[in-house]
Amino acid sequence: MGRSGRKGERGQRKEPQLFFGAGGGKERSPKATVKPAAAPRAPRRRWSLLWPVIRFGITLAFIGGIGFAGLFSYIWMTLDRQGLLQIPDREPGVMILANDGSVLAEKGSFNGDEVRIADLPDYVPNAFIAIEDRRFRSHYGVDPIGVIRAIYVNTRSGRLTQGGSTLTQQLAKNLFLSPDRTVQRKLQEAVLAVWLEKHYSKDDILQLYLNRVYFGSGATGIEKAAQIYYKKSAASLTLAEAATLAGVVKAPSTTNPLSDPQAAAGRAKLVLQSMADGGFISAGEAAAAIGNPASARTSSDMPAKNFVIDWIGEQLPEFVKDYQQSLVVETTIDPALQTSAELAVAKELSAQGAKLRVSQGAMVVMDGSGAVLAMVGGKSYQKSQFNRATKAKRQPGSSFKPFVYLAALEHGLTPGSVKVDEPIKVGNWSPENYRRRYLGPVALETALALSLNTISVKLVLQVGPQAVAAVAHRLGITSPLIGDASIALGTSEVTPLELTAAFVPFSNGGYPVTAYAVTRIKTRDGRVVYERNGSGFPKAIGDNALFGMNRMMRLVVTGGTGTRAAFPGFDIAGKTGTSQDYRDAWFIGYTSDLVAGVWVGNDDNSPTNKVTGGLIPATIWREVMEPAHRGLTPRPLPGAPQVAMNTPPQVTDQQYDQGAAEEPTSPAIDAGNFFERLFGGGSRGQASSTKHTSARDRAMRDKLDEP
């Protein structure tokens, strides 16, 4: 029966069953139903274990996203309230013009962004993309891949070797933020980068970056960098030069093409390899550029005109309190005269500085109105930016004596008044002439020409130190002055600029001046914001005293301690000066057209090797002033005597031999007789250079000088 039952079952047609118990068919026992159902339950258990973890991760991500969005919004609103969500204008620039209209210097941004991406060869911007942000064209301001890579590399190396900032983030930092390395600043940087990407195209961002990034050596923006390093525009950069500049921005001080060419070349090689790896250039182009590295073409020494440019820049806040536009500053600086002064100072210091132990110098040239035509503040601006012409206070020595003698003339003495040159004692002080020789009775004009110390001290004792100080201040000395007899020997410190300005009244008819260089300032659109005007100071030296001073200081150049300054054809006067122990040497000289002062010495106030005012300073003065007077009409120095003085001033051979305080010019220089050349008469061939020849030879050999 069991068999027939199985047979009957076999003969019966069955429908396919998807679920047991559905439709017809035989129900299975409970045991049969449990076994098939057990198989699918195992994966359900695994999913049931993983699901809480997944759900927690989703929840955490959701909360983190909300938190990040909130933080992003908070930073965004904070930056917006601070007014940072806008591209700041570049700092207004300043263009400084010489007196002929040529450009002396440009500072800051005068015409906005200097270059456009469209004007540059493709390899210029691509060099920066390759080394700084290879995914620049694809990210949205922040590069997560770059951040992860930087974290990985820095973790493996154990130190900070890579940064994850994109070009856009670097631009945000340059435009808006301080260089502080804080978490808050990095978050702000990221938010600002996203804002930049939202509002500007990639080329706009890249253009802003190239024009605002710092390249070292005072160059902000790729155009300035190209000019400073390669003397060309950014549009003319070669591949090697572009790679070098791209390599500079990471560390301008250590990869500077000027200060460390090897480091710059090594960095440029890395840039070129990155460009090849990124497909910006071919391997062959990279190899060719690596084999021919760029060479910076700037000079090793920055021009000394930067001294006067800095001086002008320091004065701008006095003329224009607050400016939002770029400015055009018109000045009195004469480019040819400025170059001549720079070359003369550098030449003489280089030629004689080591031998005579003198390392620095300064020079100021101005006209009768006080307009500064040239200024040199030191031997090398690159090595030292300290402007000795305007800031170095040094003892003027005997170059201060004209104020002593002017006070004496104003108290009734004349150039022909006689004083006795003899040993003198003031309390415990016993001033001496350099050679400890004394001439006995001597005229004031001779005493000044030979720079006799005893006579100067006697004059101060006669008129009083206060009278001398009053004269010096009236003529333009602004520094405090010592109120005792030592003022006679120039012991109070002054700057070359103020001492030179104080000599101007001797050349212009007796009128004090204020040294200046700025004549007018305009905005870029032509609006005048400052213009120099005013009638100047009243006359401070009477005609009789002025005549006497110019008669005496003319003798300094024609027959005294300043004969090295003489050149033919012009009426020249001046005064040499040397401070104690030969620490400072001066010559301040003038004609009816120009006044110039020269100082040399050492910054540490150490003694020179007997350098005197009649040596290097007088030589520099002549080298600058002689060519400056070419084309000018000779005129006599101003002043008119109340009583005619027909006898020309002179220094006898014996007086010079015994009392000269500084060495004279070489016999080859012919100062001549100015009035004979100007009005005719006399023999031009018989010049004053033939006087005192033996005394001059001895003076040059012995390096005579006033103490």
XYZ file of C-alpha atoms in Angstrom:
707
model
C 0.000 0.000 0.000
C 2.857 2.234 0.785
C 4.256 1.472 -2.634
C 0.956 2.146 -4.414
C 0.723 5.374 -2.417
C 4.139 6.483 -3.628
C 3.143 5.528 -7.129
C -0.032 7.506 -6.864
C 1.893 10.459 -5.670
C 4.339 10.152 -8.562
C 1.484 10.094 -11.042
C -0.161 13.162 -9.602
C 0.803 16.503 -11.362
C 2.272 19.179 -9.066
C 2.522 23.004 -9.494
C 5.721 24.724 -8.550
C 5.579 26.019 -4.993
C 7.189 29.405 -4.088
C 5.957 29.292 -0.526
C 5.003 26.213 1.480
C 1.377 25.926 2.412
C 0.160 28.077 -0.388
C -2.371 26.597 -2.734
C -2.700 22.799 -2.801
C -0.053 20.311 -2.082
C 0.898 18.392 0.924
C 1.865 20.240 4.107
C 5.208 19.312 5.528
C 5.888 18.451 9.042
C 7.241 21.073 11.441
C 10.649 19.439 11.301
C 10.723 19.726 7.534
C 9.778 23.412 7.609
C 12.437 24.479 10.176
C 15.496 23.257 8.309
C 14.995 25.183 5.037
C 14.122 28.406 6.939
C 17.346 28.392 8.971
C 19.597 29.135 5.957
C 18.551 32.796 5.213
C 18.590 33.872 8.886
C 22.434 34.016 9.186
C 22.951 37.178 6.987
C 20.089 38.845 8.823
C 22.065 38.470 12.056
C 25.195 40.007 10.467
C 23.196 42.966 9.165
C 21.563 43.366 12.514
C 25.009 43.659 14.096
C 26.352 46.129 11.494
C 23.308 48.309 11.280
C 23.830 50.156 14.604
C 27.389 50.989 13.559
C 26.235 52.265 10.192
C 23.403 54.180 11.766
C 25.799 55.747 14.283
C 28.163 56.718 11.491
C 25.367 58.300 9.491
C 24.144 60.152 12.551
C 27.639 61.320 13.402
C 28.209 62.477 9.841
C 24.886 64.287 9.870
C 25.675 66.026 13.141
C 29.198 66.815 11.943
C 27.828 68.244 8.727
C 25.395 70.418 10.638
C 28.204 71.506 12.961
C 30.545 72.251 10.070
C 27.827 74.177 8.262
C 27.132 76.127 11.423
C 30.811 76.860 11.961
C 31.210 77.809 8.305
C 28.196 80.134 8.529
C 29.464 81.662 11.751
C 32.898 82.367 10.280
C 31.291 83.680 7.098
C 29.073 86.091 9.027
C 31.977 87.144 11.238
C 34.141 87.921 8.219
C 31.235 89.746 6.603
C 30.751 91.919 9.690
C 34.459 92.728 9.605
C 34.081 93.853 6.013
C 36.516 91.239 4.733
C 34.263 89.703 2.119
C 35.435 92.029 -0.601
C 38.711 92.293 -2.488
C 40.714 95.082 -0.835
C 42.253 97.717 -3.042
C 45.992 97.579 -3.256
C 47.759 100.046 -0.990
C 47.868 103.377 -2.839
C 51.130 103.758 -4.666
C 53.536 106.664 -4.822
C 55.397 107.782 -7.935
C 58.327 110.096 -7.188
C 59.452 112.352 -10.029
C 62.765 114.147 -10.487
C 62.918 117.839 -11.389
C 62.980 116.939 -15.096
C 59.839 114.793 -14.852
C 61.610 111.455 -15.005
C 60.597 108.725 -12.571
C 62.913 108.391 -9.590
C 60.967 105.609 -7.921
C 57.602 103.901 -7.601
C 56.345 102.456 -4.359
C 53.265 100.299 -3.883
C 50.689 99.922 -6.636
C 50.418 103.010 -8.775
C 48.287 101.670 -11.612
C 46.594 98.698 -9.954
C 47.487 95.142 -10.976
C 50.498 95.288 -13.233
C 49.894 92.214 -15.381
C 47.000 90.288 -16.875
C 47.052 86.536 -17.260
C 46.226 86.920 -20.944
C 49.467 88.864 -21.489
C 51.717 86.207 -19.964
C 53.146 83.111 -21.646
C 51.241 80.002 -20.494
C 54.278 78.608 -18.711
C 54.389 81.571 -16.306
C 51.117 80.883 -14.450
C 51.530 77.147 -14.993
C 54.831 77.204 -13.120
C 53.019 78.433 -10.016
C 50.184 75.940 -10.443
C 52.627 73.039 -10.862
C 54.616 73.737 -7.699
C 51.951 75.226 -5.443
C 48.578 73.724 -6.386
C 48.430 71.183 -9.205
C 44.654 70.649 -8.827
C 43.976 74.395 -8.926
C 41.691 74.122 -11.947
C 39.462 71.443 -10.354
C 38.976 72.253 -6.659
C 36.630 74.819 -5.115
C 39.091 76.748 -2.997
C 40.036 73.952 -0.586
C 41.697 70.748 -1.786
C 40.774 67.791 0.500
C 43.199 65.494 -1.317
C 45.998 67.961 -0.791
C 45.137 68.335 2.880
C 45.120 64.548 3.398
C 48.412 64.172 1.540
C 50.012 66.919 3.619
C 48.824 65.303 6.857
C 50.181 61.935 5.753
C 53.573 63.297 4.671
C 53.965 65.441 7.779
C 53.003 62.539 10.040
C 55.515 60.197 8.410
C 58.318 62.754 8.512
C 57.580 63.847 12.059
C 57.773 67.510 11.115
C 55.981 70.077 8.985
C 57.314 69.562 5.455
C 54.190 70.131 3.359
C 51.292 72.532 3.505
C 47.830 71.799 2.271
C 46.924 75.358 1.270
C 45.741 75.943 -2.262
C 46.652 78.970 -4.343
C 43.235 80.357 -3.499
C 43.897 79.942 0.218
C 47.284 81.612 -0.139
C 45.613 84.501 -1.936
C 43.013 84.753 0.826
C 45.770 84.946 3.412
C 47.628 87.636 1.447
C 44.509 89.693 0.831
C 42.655 89.487 4.105
C 44.513 87.890 6.994
C 47.512 88.232 9.259
C 50.328 85.670 9.037
C 49.437 84.146 12.429
C 49.505 80.325 12.336
C 46.378 79.560 14.351
C 43.417 77.244 13.871
C 41.061 80.206 13.658
C 43.112 81.799 10.905
C 43.222 78.537 8.931
C 39.435 78.223 9.188
C 39.005 81.813 8.076
C 41.403 81.149 5.220
C 39.316 78.200 4.043
C 36.050 80.171 4.199
C 37.564 83.087 2.328
C 38.957 80.721 -0.298
C 35.479 79.337 -0.939
C 34.137 82.879 -1.151
C 36.806 83.792 -3.711
C 35.993 80.736 -5.824
C 32.305 81.613 -5.723
C 32.786 85.189 -6.922
C 35.787 85.006 -9.263
C 36.961 82.865 -12.139
C 40.080 80.745 -11.897
C 42.005 83.158 -14.122
C 40.884 86.106 -11.995
C 42.118 84.353 -8.862
C 45.408 83.426 -10.502
C 45.902 86.991 -11.737
C 45.224 88.394 -8.274
C 47.668 85.904 -6.793
C 50.493 86.751 -9.187
C 50.055 90.471 -8.603
C 49.843 90.306 -4.796
C 52.351 87.626 -3.779
C 55.733 88.670 -2.324
C 58.906 87.636 -4.162
C 61.564 89.064 -1.848
C 63.941 91.995 -2.403
C 61.058 94.404 -1.934
C 59.129 93.029 -4.915
C 55.391 92.485 -4.512
C 53.823 91.132 -7.670
C 55.393 89.279 -10.551
C 55.928 92.408 -12.646
C 58.057 94.056 -9.953
C 59.907 90.781 -9.400
C 60.692 90.453 -13.101
C 61.983 94.020 -13.174
C 64.147 93.626 -10.057
C 65.626 90.218 -10.824
C 65.785 90.164 -14.615
C 65.384 93.778 -15.770
C 62.433 92.888 -17.993
C 58.655 92.736 -17.912
C 56.828 89.634 -16.717
C 55.510 89.100 -20.240
C 59.099 88.586 -21.433
C 60.147 85.998 -18.852
C 61.752 82.816 -20.109
C 60.700 79.380 -18.870
C 63.728 79.150 -16.568
C 63.064 82.625 -15.161
C 59.385 81.862 -14.592
C 60.313 78.647 -12.772
C 62.789 80.527 -10.594
C 60.190 83.112 -9.589
C 57.638 80.394 -8.890
C 60.175 78.754 -6.609
C 60.881 81.960 -4.700
C 57.427 82.542 -3.193
C 57.602 79.667 -0.699
C 60.684 81.120 1.041
C 61.758 84.476 -0.458
C 64.617 84.941 1.994
C 66.284 81.546 1.446
C 65.676 81.026 -2.290
C 66.377 84.591 -3.399
C 68.160 84.659 -6.793
C 70.356 87.521 -5.571
C 71.435 86.389 -2.128
C 71.551 82.637 -2.857
C 71.613 81.818 -6.589
C 72.338 78.123 -5.952
C 69.303 77.677 -3.705
C 67.171 79.510 -6.259
C 68.425 77.255 -9.064
C 67.714 74.125 -7.013
C 64.192 75.253 -6.307
C 63.666 76.173 -9.978
C 64.748 72.655 -10.966
C 62.048 71.230 -8.701
C 59.475 73.540 -10.298
C 60.466 72.465 -13.802
C 60.250 68.779 -12.884
C 56.792 69.363 -11.400
C 55.720 71.128 -14.591
C 56.867 68.144 -16.656
C 55.179 65.660 -14.316
C 51.951 67.641 -14.541
C 52.017 67.790 -18.320
C 52.487 71.574 -18.481
C 55.742 71.220 -20.438
C 57.579 68.329 -22.049
C 60.464 66.506 -20.428
C 62.751 67.930 -23.096
C 61.699 71.506 -22.337
C 62.276 70.907 -18.636
C 65.736 69.460 -19.279
C 66.697 72.390 -21.513
C 65.625 74.937 -18.902
C 67.403 73.044 -16.117
C 70.558 72.992 -18.214
C 70.377 76.771 -18.730
C 69.300 78.207 -15.376
C 68.154 81.799 -15.078
C 70.656 84.377 -13.875
C 69.532 87.463 -11.967
C 70.724 90.617 -13.710
C 70.423 93.178 -10.978
C 73.531 95.000 -9.784
C 75.242 93.976 -6.560
C 74.658 97.411 -5.074
C 71.323 99.198 -4.784
C 71.497 102.810 -6.018
C 72.256 105.427 -3.383
C 69.295 107.482 -4.627
C 67.234 105.296 -2.320
C 68.522 107.419 0.557
C 66.790 110.507 -0.795
C 63.746 108.485 -1.839
C 63.379 107.222 1.728
C 63.772 110.771 3.049
C 61.031 112.003 0.739
C 58.790 109.084 1.728
C 59.226 109.882 5.414
C 57.923 113.408 4.804
C 54.761 112.457 2.912
C 52.558 112.085 6.027
C 53.385 115.707 6.873
C 52.029 116.865 3.521
C 49.149 114.416 2.981
C 47.573 113.089 6.163
C 45.402 110.381 4.631
C 45.205 109.378 1.019
C 43.176 106.709 -0.716
C 44.498 107.306 -4.232
C 47.952 106.815 -5.657
C 50.099 109.940 -5.531
C 52.504 111.688 -7.888
C 55.236 113.486 -5.938
C 57.173 116.173 -7.807
C 60.628 116.862 -6.348
C 63.706 119.038 -6.761
C 66.106 116.119 -7.259
C 68.408 116.554 -10.256
C 69.045 113.067 -11.729
C 72.429 113.921 -13.262
C 73.666 115.645 -10.115
C 72.357 112.801 -7.963
C 74.248 110.234 -10.027
C 77.390 112.367 -9.937
C 77.239 112.622 -6.133
C 76.681 108.879 -5.733
C 79.643 108.040 -7.959
C 81.985 110.558 -6.342
C 81.307 109.384 -2.790
C 81.653 105.713 -3.732
C 84.772 106.342 -5.822
C 86.755 108.234 -3.185
C 85.785 105.925 -0.346
C 86.660 102.861 -2.409
C 89.963 104.318 -3.540
C 91.191 105.640 -0.194
C 88.893 104.233 2.443
C 90.928 101.178 3.424
C 94.235 103.038 3.504
C 92.861 105.967 5.512
C 90.489 103.885 7.668
C 87.342 105.717 6.613
C 84.284 103.668 5.697
C 81.339 106.028 5.293
C 80.399 109.306 3.710
C 77.445 111.576 3.067
C 76.756 114.481 0.738
C 74.015 117.051 0.256
C 73.730 119.480 -2.667
C 71.165 122.278 -2.683
C 70.482 125.594 -4.375
C 69.985 129.023 -2.849
C 66.343 128.361 -2.023
C 67.112 125.263 0.047
C 65.962 122.882 -2.672
C 67.853 119.610 -2.292
C 69.225 118.614 -5.691
C 71.172 115.544 -4.594
C 71.628 113.503 -1.426
C 73.859 110.545 -0.604
C 73.372 108.976 2.807
C 76.185 106.417 2.781
C 78.617 104.390 0.726
C 76.224 101.470 0.083
C 72.456 101.540 0.477
C 72.313 97.767 0.152
C 74.602 97.252 3.131
C 73.123 100.008 5.285
C 69.917 101.968 4.772
C 70.772 104.441 7.547
C 70.765 107.923 6.032
C 73.804 109.683 7.445
C 72.952 112.884 5.585
C 69.749 113.400 7.564
C 70.157 111.318 10.732
C 73.822 111.021 11.686
C 74.759 113.672 14.245
C 78.501 114.281 14.227
C 80.845 116.954 15.533
C 81.470 119.531 12.769
C 84.846 120.611 14.113
C 86.211 123.730 12.436
C 83.435 123.755 9.827
C 81.381 125.364 12.616
C 83.788 128.333 12.903
C 81.993 130.548 10.321
C 79.205 131.063 12.873
C 81.825 132.162 15.415
C 83.345 134.626 12.969
C 79.964 135.960 11.860
C 79.079 136.684 15.482
C 82.412 138.522 15.788
C 81.711 140.634 12.677
C 78.268 141.475 14.029
C 80.008 142.704 17.192
C 82.070 145.202 15.224
C 85.131 143.267 14.083
C 86.224 143.048 10.441
C 88.138 140.513 8.344
C 91.183 142.704 8.858
C 90.839 142.893 12.630
C 93.946 141.538 14.319
C 94.060 139.021 17.123
C 97.131 137.467 18.704
C 97.620 133.793 18.010
C 99.165 132.552 21.242
C 98.682 129.836 23.858
C 95.432 130.300 25.762
C 93.831 128.739 28.816
C 90.139 128.677 29.721
C 89.784 127.247 33.207
C 91.398 123.833 33.008
C 91.118 123.727 29.215
C 94.071 124.732 27.049
C 93.053 124.673 23.373
C 95.993 124.448 20.995
C 96.726 124.809 17.333
C 97.459 121.500 15.690
C 101.184 122.042 15.210
C 101.505 123.811 18.552
C 102.898 126.792 16.661
C 101.559 130.298 17.009
C 101.692 133.155 14.522
C 101.382 136.058 16.886
C 99.325 139.002 15.535
C 97.108 137.734 12.696
C 94.095 139.062 10.797
C 90.791 137.262 11.261
C 90.635 136.322 7.575
C 94.011 134.614 7.859
C 93.040 132.907 11.106
C 89.891 131.446 9.509
C 91.730 130.420 6.346
C 94.303 128.551 8.437
C 91.667 127.370 10.942
C 93.574 128.596 13.997
C 91.884 127.293 17.124
C 93.167 129.886 19.560
C 91.664 132.775 17.614
C 88.275 131.063 17.401
C 88.265 130.514 21.169
C 89.255 134.148 21.788
C 86.354 135.324 19.620
C 83.883 133.172 21.561
C 85.202 134.564 24.824
C 84.787 138.082 23.441
C 81.231 137.799 22.073
C 79.939 135.005 24.332
C 78.888 131.412 23.542
C 75.213 132.419 23.552
C 75.786 134.927 20.757
C 77.489 132.261 18.648
C 74.672 129.778 19.294
C 72.105 132.439 18.387
C 73.842 133.079 15.061
C 73.997 129.365 14.259
C 70.312 128.841 15.093
C 69.344 131.935 13.102
C 71.061 130.558 10.015
C 69.492 127.108 10.254
C 71.202 124.902 12.852
C 68.403 123.078 14.682
C 70.384 120.807 17.014
C 71.093 121.853 20.628
C 74.410 123.665 21.019
C 76.874 123.607 23.916
C 76.852 126.886 25.830
C 80.542 127.173 26.705
C 83.776 128.158 25.010
C 84.206 124.747 23.366
C 81.503 125.777 20.893
C 84.364 127.580 19.134
C 85.769 124.257 17.940
C 82.484 122.677 16.813
C 81.929 120.236 19.663
C 78.108 120.210 19.353
C 76.785 117.503 17.030
C 74.845 118.343 13.854
C 73.672 116.493 10.753
C 75.201 117.078 7.318
C 71.832 118.290 6.040
C 71.363 121.000 8.660
C 74.977 122.198 8.483
C 74.804 122.461 4.689
C 71.501 124.330 4.886
C 72.987 126.736 7.431
C 75.697 127.704 4.899
C 73.105 128.619 2.233
C 72.621 132.204 3.535
C 76.279 132.915 2.750
C 75.560 132.147 -0.917
C 72.060 133.553 -1.461
C 72.398 137.041 0.007
C 71.814 136.294 3.670
C 68.441 134.483 3.706
C 68.006 131.340 5.847
C 66.296 128.375 4.241
C 64.589 125.142 5.153
C 65.926 122.200 3.186
C 63.201 120.631 1.052
C 62.741 118.296 -1.874
C 58.953 118.065 -2.416
C 57.431 120.834 -4.518
C 53.987 119.449 -5.340
C 51.866 116.360 -4.751
C 48.980 115.299 -6.969
C 46.619 112.367 -6.992
C 46.744 110.054 -9.963
C 43.806 111.871 -11.537
C 45.600 115.226 -11.295
C 44.099 116.787 -8.164
C 46.705 118.857 -6.291
C 46.806 117.934 -2.597
C 49.986 119.819 -1.663
C 52.048 122.595 -3.202
C 55.023 124.333 -1.665
C 54.637 128.075 -1.263
C 55.592 130.895 1.076
C 57.943 133.841 1.001
C 60.693 132.287 3.114
C 62.626 133.745 6.027
C 63.671 137.385 6.374
C 67.255 138.436 5.729
C 69.509 137.201 8.544
C 72.948 138.548 7.542
C 73.666 142.175 6.794
C 75.443 143.044 3.562
C 78.611 144.214 5.294
C 78.937 141.087 7.453
C 78.037 138.907 4.456
C 80.782 140.506 2.394
C 83.263 139.924 5.187
C 82.313 136.271 5.653
C 82.542 135.537 1.941
C 85.903 137.340 1.751
C 87.247 135.177 4.569
C 85.791 131.859 3.362
C 86.947 132.585 -0.186
C 90.474 132.671 1.220
C 89.932 129.201 2.703
C 89.649 127.878 -0.865
C 92.171 130.099 -2.636
C 94.948 129.956 -0.073
C 93.937 128.040 3.032
C 92.869 124.573 4.095
C 90.270 124.003 1.371
C 92.261 124.492 -1.815
C 91.485 120.987 -3.072
C 87.919 122.190 -3.660
C 88.944 124.902 -6.138
C 88.104 124.732 -9.833
C 88.543 127.458 -12.456
C 86.021 130.086 -13.436
C 83.842 130.472 -10.350
C 83.903 132.401 -7.103
C 84.107 129.649 -4.473
C 84.093 129.837 -0.692
C 83.789 127.276 2.070
C 85.170 125.808 5.254
C 86.930 122.602 6.161
C 86.420 120.817 9.449
C 87.926 117.913 11.336
C 86.784 116.733 14.738
C 88.947 115.514 17.591
C 91.148 112.480 16.850
C 90.195 112.709 13.159
C 86.819 111.069 13.781
C 84.953 113.333 11.345
C 86.096 115.248 8.280
C 83.968 117.912 6.560
C 83.944 120.372 3.723
C 81.022 122.745 3.258
C 81.464 124.923 0.177
C 79.387 127.138 -2.085
C 79.184 129.402 -5.081
C 76.467 131.919 -5.885
C 74.504 129.058 -7.481
C 74.972 125.926 -5.409
C 75.879 124.820 -1.887
C 77.198 121.357 -1.002
C 78.345 119.637 2.153
C 80.455 116.486 2.438
C 81.147 114.408 5.545
C 83.273 111.272 5.903
C 83.994 109.130 8.942
C 83.063 105.817 10.567
C 79.732 104.717 11.982
C 81.357 103.444 15.185
C 82.989 106.856 15.698
C 86.465 105.332 15.493
C 89.345 107.612 14.396
C 90.372 107.694 10.759
C 93.989 107.672 9.625
C 94.297 111.471 9.837
C 91.604 112.159 7.240
C 90.956 115.903 7.117
C 88.273 118.081 5.623
C 90.721 119.337 3.026
C 91.418 115.830 1.769
C 88.606 113.404 0.814
C 85.651 115.756 1.505
C 87.105 118.645 -0.526
C 87.997 116.262 -3.343
C 84.474 114.804 -3.474
C 83.056 118.330 -3.399
C 85.075 119.402 -6.431
C 84.320 116.234 -8.393
C 80.596 116.879 -8.036
C 80.446 120.679 -8.173
C 82.753 121.337 -11.101
C 80.614 119.465 -13.673
C 77.466 120.819 -11.998
C 78.563 124.373 -12.883
C 79.168 123.735 -16.561
C 76.901 125.976 -18.546
C 76.245 128.339 -15.628
C 77.241 132.002 -15.774
C 79.874 132.866 -13.150
C 78.742 135.420 -10.575
C 80.548 136.904 -7.570
C 79.433 135.901 -4.107
C 76.991 138.348 -2.518
C 77.695 141.094 0.004
C 78.759 144.737 -0.018
C 81.244 146.328 2.403
C 80.493 149.547 4.216
C 84.144 150.453 3.767
C 85.925 149.448 0.596
C 88.552 146.750 1.087
C 90.903 147.079 -1.839
C 93.594 144.745 -0.568
C 92.891 141.169 -1.676
C 92.956 138.619 1.139
C 96.013 136.439 1.228
C 97.998 134.027 3.338
C 101.764 134.444 3.286
C 104.155 131.567 2.817
C 105.417 131.910 6.347
C 101.917 132.004 7.824
C 100.859 128.947 5.887
C 104.040 127.053 6.686
C 103.674 127.671 10.414
C 99.944 127.687 10.944
C 98.071 125.667 8.309
C 95.710 123.240 9.970
C 94.974 121.027 6.969
C 96.695 119.931 3.829
C 96.030 121.965 0.660
C 95.356 121.087 -2.915
C 98.005 119.666 -5.163
C 99.930 122.317 -7.154
C 98.314 121.109 -10.394
C 94.917 122.617 -9.525
C 94.558 126.191 -10.733
C 92.012 128.121 -8.695
C 93.070 131.387 -10.321
C 91.837 134.877 -9.524
C 88.091 134.873 -10.014
C 87.666 138.597 -10.423
C 90.457 138.859 -12.996
C 88.842 136.104 -15.088
C 85.383 137.589 -14.620
C 86.192 141.222 -15.399
C 89.499 140.941 -17.281
C 93.039 141.914 -16.426
C 95.891 139.999 -14.884
C 97.595 136.926 -16.216
C 95.528 133.783 -16.191
C 98.647 131.719 -16.319
C 99.778 133.106 -12.973
C 97.424 131.334 -10.629
C 97.316 130.944 -6.916
C 98.382 127.349 -7.289
C 101.964 128.571 -7.418
C 101.758 129.976 -3.909
C 103.037 128.087 -0.892
C 104.317 125.239 -3.034
C 106.922 124.101 -0.539
C 104.563 124.548 2.377
C 101.884 122.587 0.566
C 104.290 119.788 -0.146
C 105.159 119.573 3.525
C 101.494 119.815 4.530
C 100.504 116.978 2.213
C 103.363 114.873 3.534
C 102.558 115.568 7.191
C 98.718 115.461 6.828
C 98.263 118.671 8.795
C 94.861 119.238 10.321
C 93.046 121.140 12.995
C 92.339 119.075 16.137
